CSV table of C-alpha atoms in Angstrom, one decimal:
chain,number,residue,atom,x,y,z
A,976,ASP,CA,7.6,22.7,-6.6
A,977,GLY,CA,8.6,19.7,-8.9
A,978,THR,CA,11.5,19.1,-7.2
A,979,TYR,CA,10.2,15.3,-6.6
A,980,VAL,CA,9.7,12.7,-9.1
A,981,GLY,CA,6.1,12.8,-9.8
A,982,ASP,CA,5.4,16.3,-8.3
A,983,ILE,CA,3.2,18.3,-11.0
A,984,GLY,CA,1.9,20.7,-8.0
A,985,PHE,CA,-1.8,18.6,-7.2
A,986,ASP,CA,-2.5,19.9,-3.5
A,987,PRO,CA,-6.4,20.9,-4.0
A,988,LEU,CA,-6.5,20.8,0.1
A,989,GLY,CA,-3.1,22.2,0.4
A,990,PHE,CA,-1.5,19.5,2.7
A,991,SER,CA,1.9,21.1,1.4
A,992,ASN,CA,1.1,23.8,3.4
A,993,TYR,CA,1.6,22.4,6.9
A,994,PHE,CA,3.8,19.4,6.4
A,995,ASP,CA,7.1,18.9,4.9
A,996,LEU,CA,7.6,17.8,1.6
A,997,LYS,CA,9.6,14.7,2.3
A,998,TRP,CA,7.1,13.4,4.9
A,999,LEU,CA,4.3,13.7,2.3
A,1000,ARG,CA,6.2,11.7,-0.2
A,1001,GLU,CA,7.5,9.2,2.4
A,1002,ALA,CA,3.6,8.9,3.6
A,1003,GLU,CA,2.7,8.0,0.0
A,1004,LEU,CA,5.2,5.5,-1.3
A,1005,LYS,CA,4.9,3.7,2.0
A,1006,HIS,CA,1.1,3.7,1.7
A,1007,GLY,CA,1.8,2.8,-2.1
A,1008,ARG,CA,4.4,0.2,-1.4
A,1009,ILE,CA,1.7,-1.6,1.1
A,1010,CYS,CA,-1.1,-1.7,-1.4
A,1011,MET,CA,1.1,-3.0,-4.3
A,1012,LEU,CA,2.1,-5.7,-1.4
A,1013,GLY,CA,-1.5,-6.0,-0.3
A,1014,CYS,CA,-3.0,-6.3,-4.4
A,1015,LEU,CA,-0.6,-9.2,-5.0
A,1016,GLY,CA,-1.6,-10.8,-1.9
A,1017,PHE,CA,-5.5,-10.6,-2.1
A,1018,ILE,CA,-4.9,-11.9,-5.7
A,1019,THR,CA,-2.6,-14.8,-4.5
A,1020,GLN,CA,-4.8,-15.6,-1.5
A,1021,GLU,CA,-7.4,-16.8,-4.2
A,1022,LYS,CA,-5.3,-19.3,-5.8
A,1023,ILE,CA,-2.9,-20.2,-3.0
A,1024,GLN,CA,-4.0,-21.3,0.3
A,1025,LEU,CA,-2.3,-23.2,2.9
A,1026,PRO,CA,-3.3,-26.5,3.6
A,1027,LEU,CA,-4.1,-25.8,7.3
A,1028,PRO,CA,-7.2,-24.8,8.8
A,1029,GLY,CA,-8.5,-21.4,8.9
A,1030,PHE,CA,-6.7,-20.6,5.6
A,1031,ASP,CA,-9.1,-22.0,3.4
A,1032,ASN,CA,-10.9,-19.2,3.2
A,1033,LYS,CA,-10.8,-17.0,-1.0
A,1034,VAL,CA,-12.1,-13.3,0.5
A,1035,ALA,CA,-9.1,-11.6,2.4
A,1036,THR,CA,-12.1,-9.0,3.8
A,1037,GLU,CA,-13.7,-12.6,6.1
A,1038,ALA,CA,-10.3,-14.6,6.3
A,1039,PHE,CA,-8.7,-11.6,8.4
A,1040,PHE,CA,-11.5,-12.3,11.2
A,1041,SER,CA,-10.4,-15.9,11.4
A,1042,VAL,CA,-7.1,-15.3,12.3
A,1043,PRO,CA,-5.9,-15.6,15.7
A,1044,ALA,CA,-5.4,-12.5,18.4
A,1045,GLY,CA,-2.5,-13.7,18.5
A,1046,GLY,CA,-1.5,-13.8,15.1
A,1047,LEU,CA,-2.7,-9.8,14.6
A,1048,TRP,CA,-0.5,-8.5,17.7
A,1049,GLN,CA,2.5,-10.5,15.6
A,1050,ILE,CA,2.2,-8.7,12.6
A,1051,PHE,CA,0.8,-5.5,14.1
A,1052,PHE,CA,4.5,-5.2,16.4
A,1053,THR,CA,6.7,-6.8,13.2
A,1054,LEU,CA,4.9,-3.7,11.7
A,1055,GLY,CA,5.8,-1.2,14.2
A,1056,ALA,CA,9.6,-2.7,14.5
A,1057,ILE,CA,9.8,-2.2,11.0
A,1058,GLU,CA,8.9,1.5,11.0
A,1059,ILE,CA,11.1,2.5,13.7
A,1060,LEU,CA,14.3,0.1,12.3
A,1061,SER,CA,13.9,1.4,8.8
A,1062,ASN,CA,14.2,5.2,10.1
A,1063,GLY,CA,16.8,4.7,12.2
A,1064,GLY,CA,13.9,5.9,15.5
A,1065,LYS,CA,13.4,9.1,14.4
A,1066,LEU,CA,9.2,8.9,13.6
A,1067,ALA,CA,8.4,12.1,13.4
A,1068,PRO,CA,8.6,14.4,10.5
A,1069,ALA,CA,11.0,17.4,12.1
A,1070,ASP,CA,14.1,14.7,12.2
A,1071,MET,CA,13.1,12.2,10.5
A,1072,PHE,CA,15.3,13.9,7.3
A,1073,ALA,CA,17.8,14.8,10.0
A,1074,GLU,CA,20.9,12.9,8.0
A,1075,GLY,CA,19.4,13.8,4.8
A,1076,ARG,CA,18.2,10.6,3.6
A,1077,ALA,CA,16.3,11.0,0.4
A,1078,PRO,CA,12.2,10.0,1.3
A,1079,GLY,CA,11.8,6.6,0.5
A,1080,ASP,CA,15.2,5.7,0.5
A,1081,LEU,CA,15.5,2.6,3.2
A,1082,GLY,CA,19.1,1.3,2.2
A,1083,PHE,CA,18.4,-1.2,0.2
A,1084,ASP,CA,19.2,-1.5,-3.4
A,1085,PRO,CA,21.0,-5.2,-4.1
A,1086,LEU,CA,20.1,-4.7,-7.7
A,1087,ASN,CA,21.7,-1.3,-8.3
A,1088,LEU,CA,19.6,0.2,-9.5
A,1089,SER,CA,20.8,3.6,-8.3
A,1090,GLY,CA,24.2,3.7,-10.3
A,1091,ASP,CA,22.6,5.4,-13.4
A,1092,ASP,CA,20.9,9.1,-12.5
A,1093,ALA,CA,18.4,9.0,-15.1
A,1094,ALA,CA,17.4,5.2,-15.0
A,1095,LEU,CA,16.9,5.9,-11.2
A,1096,ARG,CA,14.4,9.3,-12.4
A,1097,ARG,CA,13.1,6.7,-14.2
A,1098,PHE,CA,12.5,3.7,-11.4
A,1099,GLU,CA,11.6,6.1,-9.2
A,1100,LEU,CA,8.2,7.7,-11.4
A,1101,ALA,CA,7.4,4.3,-12.3
A,1102,GLU,CA,7.3,2.9,-8.5
A,1103,LEU,CA,5.0,6.2,-7.8
A,1104,LYS,CA,2.7,5.5,-11.0
A,1105,HIS,CA,2.6,2.4,-9.5
A,1106,ALA,CA,2.1,2.8,-6.0
A,1107,ARG,CA,-1.1,5.5,-7.0
A,1108,LEU,CA,-2.6,2.5,-8.9
A,1109,ALA,CA,-2.4,0.2,-6.4
A,1110,MET,CA,-3.8,2.7,-4.0
A,1111,ILE,CA,-6.7,3.3,-6.1
A,1112,GLY,CA,-7.0,-0.8,-6.9
A,1113,LEU,CA,-6.7,-2.0,-3.4
A,1114,GLY,CA,-9.4,0.1,-2.4
A,1115,GLY,CA,-12.1,-0.8,-4.8
A,1116,MET,CA,-11.2,-4.4,-4.4
A,1117,LEU,CA,-11.4,-3.9,-0.5
A,1118,HIS,CA,-14.8,-2.2,-1.6
A,1119,GLN,CA,-16.0,-5.1,-4.0
A,1120,MET,CA,-15.4,-7.8,-2.1
A,1121,LEU,CA,-17.1,-6.3,1.4
A,1122,ILE,CA,-20.4,-6.0,-1.6
A,1123,THR,CA,-20.3,-8.8,-3.1
A,1124,LYS,CA,-18.6,-11.5,-0.7
A,1125,GLN,CA,-16.9,-13.1,-3.6
A,1126,ALA,CA,-12.5,-12.4,-3.9
A,1127,PRO,CA,-11.7,-10.2,-7.4
A,1128,LEU,CA,-10.8,-13.0,-9.6
A,1129,GLU,CA,-13.8,-14.5,-8.7
A,1130,GLN,CA,-16.0,-11.8,-9.1
A,1131,LEU,CA,-14.5,-11.1,-13.0
A,1132,ALA,CA,-15.5,-14.6,-13.9
A,1133,ASN,CA,-19.1,-14.7,-12.6
A,1134,PHE,CA,-19.5,-10.7,-13.1
A,1135,GLN,CA,-23.2,-10.3,-11.3
A,1136,PRO,CA,-24.3,-6.6,-11.0
A,1137,ILE,CA,-25.0,-5.2,-7.8
A,1138,GLN,CA,-29.1,-5.4,-7.1
A,1139,TYR,CA,-30.6,-2.1,-6.1
A,1140,TYR,CA,-33.9,-2.4,-4.5
A,1141,GLY,CA,-34.6,1.1,-3.6
A,1142,LEU,CA,-35.6,3.1,-0.4
């Protein structure tokens, strides 16, 4: 209906008929923010590694399996705690926005970017566009690493087309 920044009415599967638009926008922003960090992490991991055993793999899809189980559980519980604390313990779509919180607004604005309404709408649209692009980009990088077994920048520098041998 155009009430949210970046909403152009594109909903070919009709999700907005079954779910609250606030909850859908919240999910879109959360996934987009995670993907923006993921894209940065994939590229950073290729160039910078910790000088410890197990941190020398440049391909993130392979490096994941060198992480000890305890480390993966630590990440899982930390992300769960962030999810619960950022919503005040309200995780259901019915009560997540009961206090009038806007989707994606976690109350973190250290640069006071929300002071000017026109600038805030511009920043929200930029964040949404970057988030959508990052979700596509992360999917591309993941599939590229799974298929070529090369990190993204290495693949760009030494491009080799995928060999197709037919069926």
